[in-house]
C-alpha cells in the first residue's frame, strides 16, 4: 500500500501576516539586488570581498521569506547539500530507492536544484514556480547546460515500502567549486525551502571551511539535520563522526545531528555492498526520524532570527552611504551658516556697506514732503545746499556704482561652493570605504558650480526686487511714528534741509543719484543726525534692526531654496554604479519589526 501523506497538524497553521512578511521582503529583496549590482561594478578588491561575503546570507534570507508564502500544507521538503564530489546525487538516489538524479564523476556536474517527488500524487506545482520565480521549470534531463536560471522537477517516484514519508527530495549543486558563486542562489533557495537538511560530505571534504560556513549560515532556520559521511571507510567512520560533532558544537548551539557513514562502494567487494545496504537503511531511518520531528509552528520567528543575525552586516555599507549623505547635508548646513555670517558681517553690520535702511529713509523723505512734492520734482536741479554741478557729478558716478549687497551675496555663494569643494576633497582622501563617493561628488560639484552661481545671481536680483515692499513698509512705519509727534514733524517740514534731502531722495528714485552719494550728502547727514537726536532716535534704531532681521531671514530663505536644496540633491545625480541608493523608508520599517 502506498504511504499516505502524513502532515503534522501544525502544518495547517495560518500563514504569517502578509503585511509583516511583505515589509521584510521590501527591505531584503532590493538590498540583495543592489548588493549584486554594486558588486558587479565594483573595482575595489577589498570592498568586493566584503560585499561578496554578505551575498549568501542575503540570498538565504530572501529565499526563506519567500518560502513562507508557499502553502503551509505543502509536502515535506528534504534537501541534500554539500561540497563538490561529496556524492550528493548518489545519496539522493539511495533515499529515493531508484536512480533519478544523474551521477557523474565530473566535479560540479550538478549546477541546478532538482526536485524528485516521492510517493506523491500529481500535484499543482504552481507554488514551486512562484517560489523559483526567476527560474524556469524543466524536467531534470532537459536542464540547460549553459545557464543556471532553471530548476528541475521530476515525475513522482513511487516506492510503497519507503521508510520516508511522502516528500520532495532535492539534489543541489555544490557550494565550494570555482563556479559555485554563479549558482549559489539556487543552492540556498532549495536549502531555505527544506524542512530537513541532509548534509553530505566525504572524508576529504568534511572539514572544509565552506561546509561549516554553510552549516553556520543555516543555523537560524533550526532545520532538522542529518549528516552523511559518504565514501568513508568503516574503520575511520567513528573517528570522523566525533570530529564532525566537535566542529558542529563550535558553530551551532543546537544538538549535534545524527551522523550516518556510507562506504566507498566497490561492486566487487561483498563486504562494502553489505555495508552500503546497512548504511542506506540507517540513512533512510534517520532522515525519516528527522522528518517526523519537523514542525512548522512559527516560521516567521525563524525569519526574524535570521535577519537579526545578519542585519547590521548587511546594512554596514548602506549605513556608510547614508552617513555620507548626512555628512554632506551637515557640510551644506555649516557652509550655509557661515555664508549667512559673512553676509551679516560684511553687509548688515558694516556701516560703510549697509544701504537698505538709507533707501527706507529716502522713502520716508518723499512721504515727509508730499505736500510740496510737485515743486520738488520741478526744482530738483535747483538745490540750494547741494549745487547743480555736485548733483551732476554724483549722478555721473552712478553709472559706475555697483550694488554692494548683490556683490557681497554673490561672493558669499562662491565662497560656499569653494568650502563645500574643499570638504568633499578632504573626505575623498580620509574615508576609504566611500573614497570614490566623495571624489565623484566633488567632481559633480565642480561641474555644476558655474551654473549654480549664475542661478544664484538671478535669484539675488529677484530677491532684491521682491524686498522693496519691505523697505517701503519700514518707511511708512517711520512716517506713522513721526505723525504721532507733530512737533517733530512740523519742525522737519519747516527746515530747508528736509526739502533738500527730499530732492535728493527724488533724484535717487529717478536714477540721477547713487545710493552712496545720497548717504554722504550733507543734507542727508544733517537730517539723519536730527532724527537720531530727537525723541524718535531709539525707534529709528529699532526700525533699522527690524529691517535687518527681515532682510536676513529673506536671504536665509533664498539660500535654502536656491542653494541648499539643489546641493542637497546633488548625490542623487551620481552615476549610481557603485551606490546602493536605497530609500531609507523600507529599511526603517523592517527595523521596527526586528526590534
Coordinates of C-alpha atoms in Angstrom, one line a residue:
X1 CA 0.0 0.0 0.0
X2 CA 1.3 3.4 -0.9
X3 CA 2.4 5.6 2.0
X4 CA -0.2 8.1 2.9
X5 CA 0.9 11.7 3.1
X6 CA 1.1 12.4 6.8
X7 CA 1.2 16.0 7.9
X8 CA 1.9 17.4 11.3
X9 CA -1.3 19.2 12.4
X10 CA 0.9 22.3 13.0
X11 CA 1.5 22.4 9.2
X12 CA -2.0 23.8 8.9
X13 CA -1.2 26.9 10.9
X14 CA -2.3 30.0 9.0
X15 CA 0.4 31.8 7.0
X16 CA 2.1 34.7 8.7
X17 CA 0.6 38.1 8.3
X18 CA 1.5 39.2 4.8
X19 CA 1.9 42.8 5.8
X20 CA 4.8 41.9 8.1
X21 CA 6.3 39.5 5.6
X22 CA 6.0 42.0 2.8
X23 CA 7.6 44.6 4.9
X24 CA 10.6 42.4 5.5
X25 CA 10.8 41.4 1.9
X26 CA 10.5 45.0 0.8
X27 CA 13.8 45.6 2.6
X28 CA 15.7 42.4 1.9
X29 CA 14.9 41.9 -1.8
X30 CA 16.1 45.3 -3.1
X31 CA 19.0 45.1 -0.7
X32 CA 20.2 41.8 -2.2
X33 CA 19.6 43.2 -5.7
X34 CA 21.6 46.3 -5.1
X35 CA 24.4 44.2 -3.5
X36 CA 24.7 42.2 -6.7
X37 CA 24.5 45.3 -8.9
X38 CA 27.1 47.2 -6.9
X39 CA 29.4 44.1 -6.7
X40 CA 29.2 43.8 -10.5
X41 CA 30.5 47.3 -10.9
X42 CA 32.9 47.4 -8.0
X43 CA 36.6 47.8 -8.9
X44 CA 37.8 47.9 -5.3
X45 CA 39.0 44.4 -4.5
X46 CA 38.7 44.7 -0.7
X47 CA 35.2 46.2 -1.0
X48 CA 34.2 43.5 -3.4
X49 CA 35.3 40.8 -1.0
X50 CA 33.3 42.4 1.8
X51 CA 30.2 42.7 -0.4
X52 CA 30.6 39.1 -1.6
X53 CA 30.7 37.8 2.0
X54 CA 27.2 39.1 2.6
X55 CA 25.5 37.7 -0.5
X56 CA 25.0 34.2 0.8
X57 CA 23.1 35.3 3.9
X58 CA 21.0 37.8 1.9
X59 CA 20.1 35.2 -0.7
X60 CA 19.1 32.8 2.1
X61 CA 17.0 35.4 3.9
X62 CA 15.1 36.4 0.8
X63 CA 14.5 32.8 -0.2
X64 CA 13.3 31.9 3.3
X65 CA 11.0 34.9 3.5
X66 CA 9.5 33.9 0.1
X67 CA 9.2 30.3 1.2
X68 CA 6.8 31.5 3.9
X69 CA 4.3 32.4 1.1
X70 CA 4.2 28.8 0.0
X71 CA 1.1 26.8 1.1
X72 CA 1.5 25.9 4.7
X73 CA 0.5 22.3 4.0
X74 CA 2.9 21.8 1.1
X75 CA 4.6 18.4 1.0
X76 CA 7.7 17.8 3.2
X77 CA 10.9 19.1 1.6
X78 CA 14.3 17.3 2.0
X79 CA 17.4 18.9 0.6
X80 CA 20.8 17.3 0.1
X81 CA 23.5 19.9 0.3
X82 CA 27.3 19.6 0.4
X83 CA 30.6 20.3 -1.3
X84 CA 31.7 19.2 -4.7
X85 CA 32.2 15.4 -5.3
X86 CA 30.7 14.5 -2.0
X87 CA 28.3 12.3 -3.8
X88 CA 25.0 14.2 -3.2
X89 CA 23.3 12.8 -6.3
X90 CA 24.2 9.2 -5.3
X91 CA 22.8 9.7 -1.8
X92 CA 19.6 11.3 -3.3
X93 CA 19.1 8.1 -5.4
X94 CA 19.6 6.0 -2.3
X95 CA 16.9 7.9 -0.5
X96 CA 14.5 7.5 -3.4
X97 CA 15.2 3.8 -3.9
X98 CA 16.0 4.2 -7.6
X99 CA 18.3 6.2 -9.9
X100 CA 16.7 9.5 -10.7
X101 CA 19.4 12.1 -10.1
X102 CA 22.2 11.9 -12.7
X103 CA 25.5 10.8 -11.2
X104 CA 28.8 11.9 -12.8
X105 CA 32.4 11.5 -11.9
X106 CA 33.0 15.1 -13.1
X107 CA 33.3 17.7 -10.3
X108 CA 30.5 20.3 -10.3
X109 CA 28.3 18.3 -12.8
X110 CA 25.1 19.3 -11.0
X111 CA 24.5 23.0 -11.4
X112 CA 20.7 23.3 -10.9
X113 CA 18.5 22.5 -8.0
X114 CA 16.5 19.4 -8.9
X115 CA 13.4 18.1 -7.1
X116 CA 12.3 14.5 -7.0
X117 CA 8.8 13.9 -5.6
X118 CA 8.5 10.6 -3.6
X119 CA 5.1 8.9 -3.2
X120 CA 3.2 12.0 -4.2
X121 CA 0.2 12.1 -6.5
X122 CA 0.2 14.5 -9.3
X123 CA 0.0 17.9 -7.8
X124 CA -0.3 21.5 -8.8
X125 CA 3.3 22.6 -8.5
X126 CA 2.5 26.2 -9.3
X127 CA 3.6 27.2 -5.8
X128 CA 7.1 26.0 -6.7
X129 CA 7.1 28.1 -9.8
X130 CA 6.2 31.1 -7.6
X131 CA 9.0 30.3 -5.2
X132 CA 11.5 29.7 -8.0
X133 CA 10.0 32.7 -9.8
X134 CA 13.2 33.7 -11.7
X135 CA 13.9 30.1 -12.7
X136 CA 12.3 28.0 -15.5
X137 CA 10.9 24.7 -14.5
X138 CA 12.3 21.8 -16.6
X139 CA 12.5 18.0 -16.5
X140 CA 15.9 17.1 -14.9
X141 CA 17.0 15.6 -18.2
X142 CA 16.2 18.8 -20.1
X143 CA 18.0 21.3 -17.9
X144 CA 20.1 23.8 -19.9
X145 CA 23.9 23.3 -19.6
X146 CA 24.8 26.9 -20.4
X147 CA 22.6 28.8 -17.9
X148 CA 21.7 28.5 -14.3
X149 CA 18.2 30.1 -14.4
X150 CA 16.3 26.8 -14.3
X151 CA 15.3 24.2 -11.7
X152 CA 14.4 20.6 -12.3
X153 CA 11.3 18.8 -11.2
X154 CA 10.8 15.1 -12.0
X155 CA 7.7 12.9 -12.0
X156 CA 6.9 11.3 -8.7
X157 CA 8.8 8.2 -7.7
X158 CA 6.5 5.6 -6.1
X159 CA 8.2 3.4 -3.5
X160 CA 5.4 2.0 -1.3
X161 CA 7.9 0.4 1.1
X162 CA 10.0 3.5 1.6
X163 CA 10.8 4.5 5.2
X164 CA 10.4 8.1 4.2
X165 CA 7.1 9.9 4.3
X166 CA 5.8 11.4 1.1
X167 CA 8.1 14.3 0.2
X168 CA 10.2 16.1 -2.4
X169 CA 13.9 15.2 -2.2
X170 CA 16.2 18.0 -3.6
X171 CA 19.5 17.4 -5.2
X172 CA 21.6 20.6 -5.2
X173 CA 24.8 22.0 -6.7
X174 CA 27.9 22.3 -4.7
X175 CA 28.9 25.4 -2.8
X176 CA 32.7 25.3 -3.0
X177 CA 33.7 24.9 -6.6
X178 CA 35.2 27.7 -8.8
X179 CA 31.8 28.4 -10.4
X180 CA 29.8 28.0 -7.2
X181 CA 29.2 31.7 -6.8
X182 CA 27.3 31.6 -10.1
X183 CA 24.7 29.1 -8.9
X184 CA 24.9 29.8 -5.1
X185 CA 21.4 31.4 -5.1
X186 CA 19.8 28.1 -6.4
X187 CA 21.5 26.1 -3.7
X188 CA 20.4 28.4 -0.9
X189 CA 16.9 28.6 -2.3
X190 CA 16.5 24.9 -2.1
X191 CA 18.0 24.9 1.4
X192 CA 15.7 27.6 2.5
X193 CA 12.7 25.6 1.4
X194 CA 13.8 22.4 3.1
X195 CA 12.3 21.0 6.3
X196 CA 15.1 18.5 6.6
X197 CA 18.7 19.1 5.6
X198 CA 20.9 16.2 4.6
X199 CA 24.5 17.5 4.7
X200 CA 26.6 15.1 2.5
X201 CA 30.3 15.3 2.9
X202 CA 33.2 12.9 2.2
X203 CA 36.2 12.1 4.4
X204 CA 38.2 14.5 2.2
X205 CA 35.7 17.4 2.5
X206 CA 34.0 17.1 5.9
X207 CA 36.4 19.7 7.5
X208 CA 36.3 22.2 4.6
X209 CA 35.6 25.8 5.7
X210 CA 32.8 26.2 3.2
X211 CA 31.0 23.2 4.7
X212 CA 30.9 24.8 8.2
X213 CA 30.3 28.3 6.9
X214 CA 27.1 26.9 5.2
X215 CA 26.1 24.9 8.3
X216 CA 26.5 28.1 10.4
X217 CA 24.6 30.2 7.9
X218 CA 21.6 27.9 8.1
X219 CA 21.6 27.7 11.9
X220 CA 18.9 30.4 12.5
X221 CA 16.4 28.3 10.5
X222 CA 16.6 25.4 13.0
X223 CA 16.0 22.8 10.4
X224 CA 16.1 19.1 11.2
X225 CA 19.6 18.0 10.0
X226 CA 21.3 14.7 9.3
X227 CA 24.9 14.3 8.3
X228 CA 26.0 11.7 5.8
X229 CA 29.7 10.8 5.8
X230 CA 29.9 9.5 2.3
X231 CA 32.8 7.5 0.8
X232 CA 34.1 6.9 4.3
X233 CA 35.7 3.6 5.3
X234 CA 34.1 1.9 8.3
X235 CA 37.4 1.9 10.2
X236 CA 37.5 5.7 10.2
X237 CA 33.8 6.5 10.3
X238 CA 33.5 6.7 14.1
X239 CA 36.6 8.9 14.4
X240 CA 35.3 11.3 11.7
X241 CA 31.9 11.4 13.3
X242 CA 33.4 12.5 16.6
X243 CA 35.4 15.2 14.8
X244 CA 32.3 16.3 13.0
X245 CA 30.4 16.6 16.2
X246 CA 33.1 18.8 17.7
X247 CA 33.0 21.1 14.7
X248 CA 29.3 21.3 14.9
X249 CA 29.5 22.4 18.5
X250 CA 31.8 25.2 17.6
X251 CA 29.4 26.8 15.0
X252 CA 26.0 25.7 16.3
X253 CA 24.2 25.8 19.6
X254 CA 21.5 23.1 18.8
X255 CA 22.1 19.4 19.5
X256 CA 24.6 17.5 17.3
X257 CA 22.7 15.8 14.4
X258 CA 22.9 12.1 13.7
X259 CA 25.8 11.1 11.5
X260 CA 25.5 8.2 9.1
X261 CA 28.6 6.8 7.3
X262 CA 28.4 5.2 3.9
X263 CA 31.4 3.4 2.4
X264 CA 33.0 3.9 -0.9
X265 CA 31.2 1.2 -2.9
X266 CA 33.3 -1.4 -4.6
X267 CA 30.9 -3.6 -6.6
X268 CA 33.4 -6.5 -6.5
X269 CA 33.6 -6.4 -2.7
X270 CA 30.8 -8.1 -1.0
X271 CA 31.7 -6.5 2.4
X272 CA 31.2 -3.0 1.0
X273 CA 28.0 -4.0 -0.6
X274 CA 26.6 -5.2 2.7
X275 CA 28.0 -2.1 4.5
X276 CA 26.3 0.1 1.9
X277 CA 23.0 -1.7 2.4
X278 CA 23.1 -1.3 6.2
X279 CA 24.3 2.3 5.8
X280 CA 21.5 3.1 3.4
X281 CA 18.8 1.6 5.6
X282 CA 20.1 3.6 8.6
X283 CA 20.3 6.8 6.5
X284 CA 16.6 6.4 5.5
X285 CA 15.7 5.7 9.1
X286 CA 17.5 8.8 10.4
X287 CA 16.0 11.1 7.6
X288 CA 12.6 9.7 8.4
X289 CA 13.1 10.3 12.1
X290 CA 14.1 13.9 11.3
X291 CA 11.1 14.3 9.1
X292 CA 8.8 13.2 11.9
X293 CA 10.3 15.8 14.1
X294 CA 9.6 18.7 11.7
X295 CA 7.4 21.5 13.0
X296 CA 6.3 24.5 11.0
X297 CA 4.8 26.2 14.0
X298 CA 6.5 29.7 13.9
X299 CA 8.5 30.2 10.7
X300 CA 8.2 34.0 10.9
X301 CA 10.0 33.8 14.2
X302 CA 12.9 32.0 12.5
X303 CA 12.9 34.6 9.7
X304 CA 13.3 37.4 12.2
X305 CA 16.0 35.4 13.9
X306 CA 17.9 35.0 10.6
X307 CA 17.5 38.7 9.8
X308 CA 18.6 39.9 13.2
X309 CA 21.7 37.8 13.0
X310 CA 22.9 39.5 9.8
X311 CA 21.1 42.8 9.7
X312 CA 23.9 45.0 10.8
X313 CA 26.5 43.4 8.5
X314 CA 24.1 43.8 5.6
X315 CA 23.4 47.4 6.4
X316 CA 27.0 48.4 7.0
X317 CA 27.8 49.7 3.5
X318 CA 24.3 51.2 3.2
X319 CA 24.7 53.0 6.5
X320 CA 28.1 54.2 5.5
X321 CA 26.5 55.7 2.4
X322 CA 23.6 57.2 4.4
X323 CA 26.2 58.7 6.8
X324 CA 27.9 60.2 3.8
X325 CA 24.6 61.8 2.7
X326 CA 24.1 63.1 6.3
X327 CA 27.7 64.4 6.4
X328 CA 27.1 66.1 3.1
X329 CA 24.0 67.7 4.4
X330 CA 25.9 68.8 7.5
X331 CA 28.6 70.3 5.3
X332 CA 26.0 72.3 3.5
X333 CA 24.4 73.4 6.7
X334 CA 27.7 74.6 8.1
X335 CA 28.6 76.3 4.8
X336 CA 25.2 78.0 4.8
X337 CA 25.6 79.2 8.3
X338 CA 29.0 80.5 7.5
X339 CA 27.6 82.2 4.4
X340 CA 24.9 84.0 6.4
X341 CA 27.5 85.0 9.0
X342 CA 29.7 86.5 6.2
X343 CA 26.7 88.4 4.8
X344 CA 25.8 89.7 8.2
X345 CA 29.4 90.8 8.9
X346 CA 30.2 92.3 5.6
X347 CA 26.8 93.9 4.8
X348 CA 24.2 94.1 7.5
X349 CA 26.7 95.0 10.3
X350 CA 29.0 97.0 8.1
X351 CA 28.0 100.7 8.2
X352 CA 30.0 101.5 5.0
X353 CA 28.1 98.9 3.0
X354 CA 24.7 98.7 4.5
X355 CA 22.4 100.9 2.5
X356 CA 19.0 99.3 2.7
X357 CA 17.9 101.4 5.6
X358 CA 19.0 104.5 3.8
X359 CA 16.7 103.5 1.0
X360 CA 13.9 103.4 3.6
X361 CA 15.0 106.9 4.7
X362 CA 14.7 108.1 1.1
X363 CA 11.1 106.7 1.0
X364 CA 10.4 108.5 4.3
X365 CA 11.7 111.8 3.0
X366 CA 9.4 111.6 0.0
X367 CA 6.5 110.9 2.4
X368 CA 7.5 113.9 4.5
X369 CA 7.4 116.3 1.6
X370 CA 4.3 115.0 -0.1
X371 CA 2.5 118.5 0.1
X372 CA 5.3 120.1 -1.9
X373 CA 6.3 117.1 -3.9
X374 CA 5.4 118.6 -7.3
X375 CA 7.6 121.6 -6.7
X376 CA 10.5 119.4 -5.6
X377 CA 10.2 117.4 -8.8
X378 CA 10.3 120.6 -10.9
X379 CA 13.1 122.2 -8.9
X380 CA 15.2 119.2 -8.1
X381 CA 18.1 120.7 -10.1
X382 CA 17.9 124.0 -8.2
X383 CA 19.0 122.7 -4.9
X384 CA 20.3 125.4 -2.5
X385 CA 22.6 123.4 -0.3
X386 CA 23.6 120.9 -3.0
X387 CA 24.7 122.7 -6.1
X388 CA 23.6 121.5 -9.5
X389 CA 27.2 120.7 -10.5
X390 CA 27.6 118.5 -7.5
X391 CA 24.4 116.6 -8.3
X392 CA 25.5 116.2 -11.9
X393 CA 28.9 114.9 -10.8
X394 CA 27.4 112.5 -8.3
X395 CA 24.8 111.4 -10.9
X396 CA 27.6 110.6 -13.4
X397 CA 29.3 108.4 -10.8
X398 CA 26.0 106.4 -10.5
X399 CA 27.0 104.7 -13.8
X400 CA 30.0 103.1 -12.2
X401 CA 28.4 102.3 -8.9
X402 CA 28.0 98.6 -8.1
X403 CA 25.2 97.1 -6.0
X404 CA 27.1 96.3 -2.8
X405 CA 24.6 93.8 -1.4
X406 CA 24.4 91.8 -4.6
X407 CA 28.2 91.8 -4.9
X408 CA 28.5 90.5 -1.3
X409 CA 25.8 87.9 -1.7
X410 CA 27.4 86.6 -4.9
X411 CA 30.8 86.5 -3.3
X412 CA 29.3 84.6 -0.4
X413 CA 27.8 82.0 -2.7
X414 CA 31.1 81.5 -4.5
X415 CA 32.8 81.1 -1.1
X416 CA 30.1 78.5 -0.1
X417 CA 30.9 76.4 -3.2
X418 CA 34.7 76.6 -2.5
X419 CA 34.1 75.5 1.1
X420 CA 32.0 72.5 0.0
X421 CA 34.5 71.5 -2.6
X422 CA 37.3 71.5 0.0
X423 CA 35.2 69.5 2.3
X424 CA 34.5 66.8 -0.4
X425 CA 38.2 66.7 -1.3
X426 CA 39.2 66.2 2.3
X427 CA 36.8 63.3 2.7
X428 CA 37.8 61.7 -0.5
X429 CA 41.2 61.1 0.9
X430 CA 40.4 60.0 4.5
X431 CA 37.2 57.9 4.1
X432 CA 38.5 54.8 2.3
X433 CA 35.2 52.9 2.1
X434 CA 33.5 55.8 0.3
X435 CA 36.5 57.5 -1.2
X436 CA 35.0 57.2 -4.7
X437 CA 31.7 58.5 -3.5
X438 CA 33.3 61.8 -2.3
X439 CA 35.6 62.0 -5.3
X440 CA 32.7 61.7 -7.7
X441 CA 30.6 64.2 -5.6
X442 CA 33.4 66.7 -5.7
X443 CA 33.7 66.4 -9.4
X444 CA 30.0 66.8 -9.9
X445 CA 30.1 69.9 -7.6
X446 CA 32.8 71.5 -9.8
X447 CA 30.8 70.7 -12.9
X448 CA 27.7 72.4 -11.6
X449 CA 29.3 75.3 -9.8
X450 CA 29.2 77.8 -12.7
X451 CA 25.6 77.1 -13.4
X452 CA 24.7 77.3 -9.7
X453 CA 26.4 80.7 -9.3
X454 CA 24.6 82.1 -12.4
X455 CA 21.3 80.8 -11.0
X456 CA 22.1 82.3 -7.6
X457 CA 22.8 85.7 -9.3
X458 CA 19.4 85.7 -10.9
X459 CA 17.7 84.8 -7.6
X460 CA 19.6 87.5 -5.8
X461 CA 18.3 90.1 -8.3
X462 CA 14.8 88.7 -7.9
X463 CA 15.1 88.8 -4.1
X464 CA 16.2 92.5 -4.1
X465 CA 13.3 93.4 -6.3
X466 CA 10.9 91.5 -4.1
X467 CA 12.3 93.1 -0.9
X468 CA 11.4 96.6 -2.0
X469 CA 7.9 96.5 -0.3
X470 CA 9.7 95.7 3.0
X471 CA 11.7 98.9 2.6
X472 CA 8.6 100.9 1.8
X473 CA 6.8 99.3 4.8
X474 CA 9.6 100.5 7.1
X475 CA 9.4 104.0 5.7
X476 CA 5.6 104.0 6.3
X477 CA 6.1 102.8 9.8
X478 CA 8.6 105.6 10.5
X479 CA 6.2 108.1 9.0
X480 CA 3.4 106.9 11.1
X481 CA 5.5 107.2 14.2
X482 CA 6.6 110.7 13.2
X483 CA 2.9 111.6 12.7
X484 CA 2.3 110.9 16.3
X485 CA 4.9 113.6 17.1
X486 CA 3.5 116.6 15.2
X487 CA 6.1 119.0 16.8
X488 CA 9.0 117.0 15.4
X489 CA 7.2 116.5 12.0
X490 CA 6.4 120.2 11.6
X491 CA 9.9 121.1 12.7
X492 CA 11.3 118.9 10.0
X493 CA 9.0 120.2 7.4
X494 CA 9.8 123.8 8.3
X495 CA 13.5 123.3 7.7
X496 CA 15.1 123.7 4.3
X497 CA 17.3 120.7 5.0
X498 CA 14.2 118.5 4.7
X499 CA 13.3 119.9 1.4
X500 CA 16.9 119.5 0.1
X501 CA 17.0 115.9 1.4
X502 CA 13.7 115.1 -0.2
X503 CA 15.0 116.4 -3.5
X504 CA 17.9 114.1 -3.2
X505 CA 15.5 111.2 -2.5
X506 CA 13.7 112.0 -5.7
X507 CA 17.0 112.1 -7.6
X508 CA 17.8 108.7 -6.1
X509 CA 14.4 107.4 -7.3
X510 CA 14.9 108.7 -10.8
X511 CA 18.4 107.3 -11.2
X512 CA 20.2 110.7 -11.1
X513 CA 22.0 109.9 -7.9
X514 CA 23.7 106.8 -6.5
X515 CA 22.9 105.5 -3.0
X516 CA 26.3 106.1 -1.7
X517 CA 26.3 109.7 -2.8
X518 CA 22.9 110.0 -1.3
X519 CA 24.1 108.7 2.1
X520 CA 27.1 111.1 2.1
X521 CA 25.2 114.2 1.0
X522 CA 25.3 117.0 3.7
X523 CA 21.5 117.4 3.7
X524 CA 21.1 113.7 4.4
X525 CA 23.7 113.6 7.1
X526 CA 22.1 116.6 8.8
X527 CA 18.6 115.1 8.6
X528 CA 19.8 111.8 9.9
X529 CA 21.6 113.4 12.9
X530 CA 18.5 115.5 13.6
X531 CA 16.2 112.4 13.7
X532 CA 18.7 110.4 15.7
X533 CA 18.9 113.1 18.4
X534 CA 15.2 113.6 18.5
X535 CA 12.7 111.7 20.6
X536 CA 12.4 109.2 17.8
X537 CA 16.1 108.2 18.0
X538 CA 15.5 104.9 19.8
X539 CA 12.7 103.9 17.5
X540 CA 14.8 104.8 14.5
X541 CA 17.4 102.2 15.6
X542 CA 14.7 99.7 16.3
X543 CA 13.3 100.1 12.8
X544 CA 16.7 99.6 11.3
X545 CA 17.3 96.5 13.4
X546 CA 13.9 95.1 12.4
X547 CA 14.6 95.7 8.8
X548 CA 17.9 93.9 9.1
X549 CA 16.2 91.0 10.8
X550 CA 13.6 90.6 8.0
X551 CA 16.3 91.1 5.4
X552 CA 18.5 88.3 6.9
X553 CA 15.5 86.0 7.1
X554 CA 14.7 86.6 3.4
X555 CA 18.3 86.0 2.4
X556 CA 18.3 82.8 4.5
X557 CA 15.2 81.5 2.6
X558 CA 16.8 82.4 -0.7
X559 CA 19.9 80.4 0.2
X560 CA 17.9 77.5 1.5
X561 CA 15.6 77.3 -1.5
X562 CA 18.1 78.1 -4.4
X563 CA 21.4 77.0 -3.0
X564 CA 21.0 74.5 -0.2
X565 CA 18.2 72.4 -1.7
X566 CA 19.8 71.8 -5.1
X567 CA 23.1 71.0 -3.4
X568 CA 21.4 68.5 -1.1
X569 CA 20.0 66.7 -4.1
X570 CA 23.4 66.5 -5.8
X571 CA 24.3 63.0 -4.5
X572 CA 21.2 61.7 -6.3
X573 CA 22.9 62.6 -9.6
X574 CA 25.9 60.4 -9.0
X575 CA 26.2 57.6 -11.5
X576 CA 24.9 55.0 -9.0
X577 CA 27.0 52.2 -10.5
X578 CA 28.6 51.6 -7.1
X579 CA 26.0 53.2 -4.9
X580 CA 23.2 51.5 -3.0
X581 CA 20.9 54.5 -3.2
X582 CA 18.2 52.7 -1.2
X583 CA 15.3 54.6 0.2
X584 CA 15.5 54.6 4.0
X585 CA 11.8 54.1 4.5
X586 CA 11.7 50.3 3.7
X587 CA 14.9 49.8 5.8
X588 CA 13.4 51.7 8.7
X589 CA 10.1 49.8 8.6
X590 CA 11.9 46.5 8.6
X591 CA 14.0 47.6 11.5
X592 CA 10.9 48.3 13.5
X593 CA 9.9 44.6 13.1
X594 CA 13.3 43.4 14.1
X595 CA 13.4 45.3 17.4

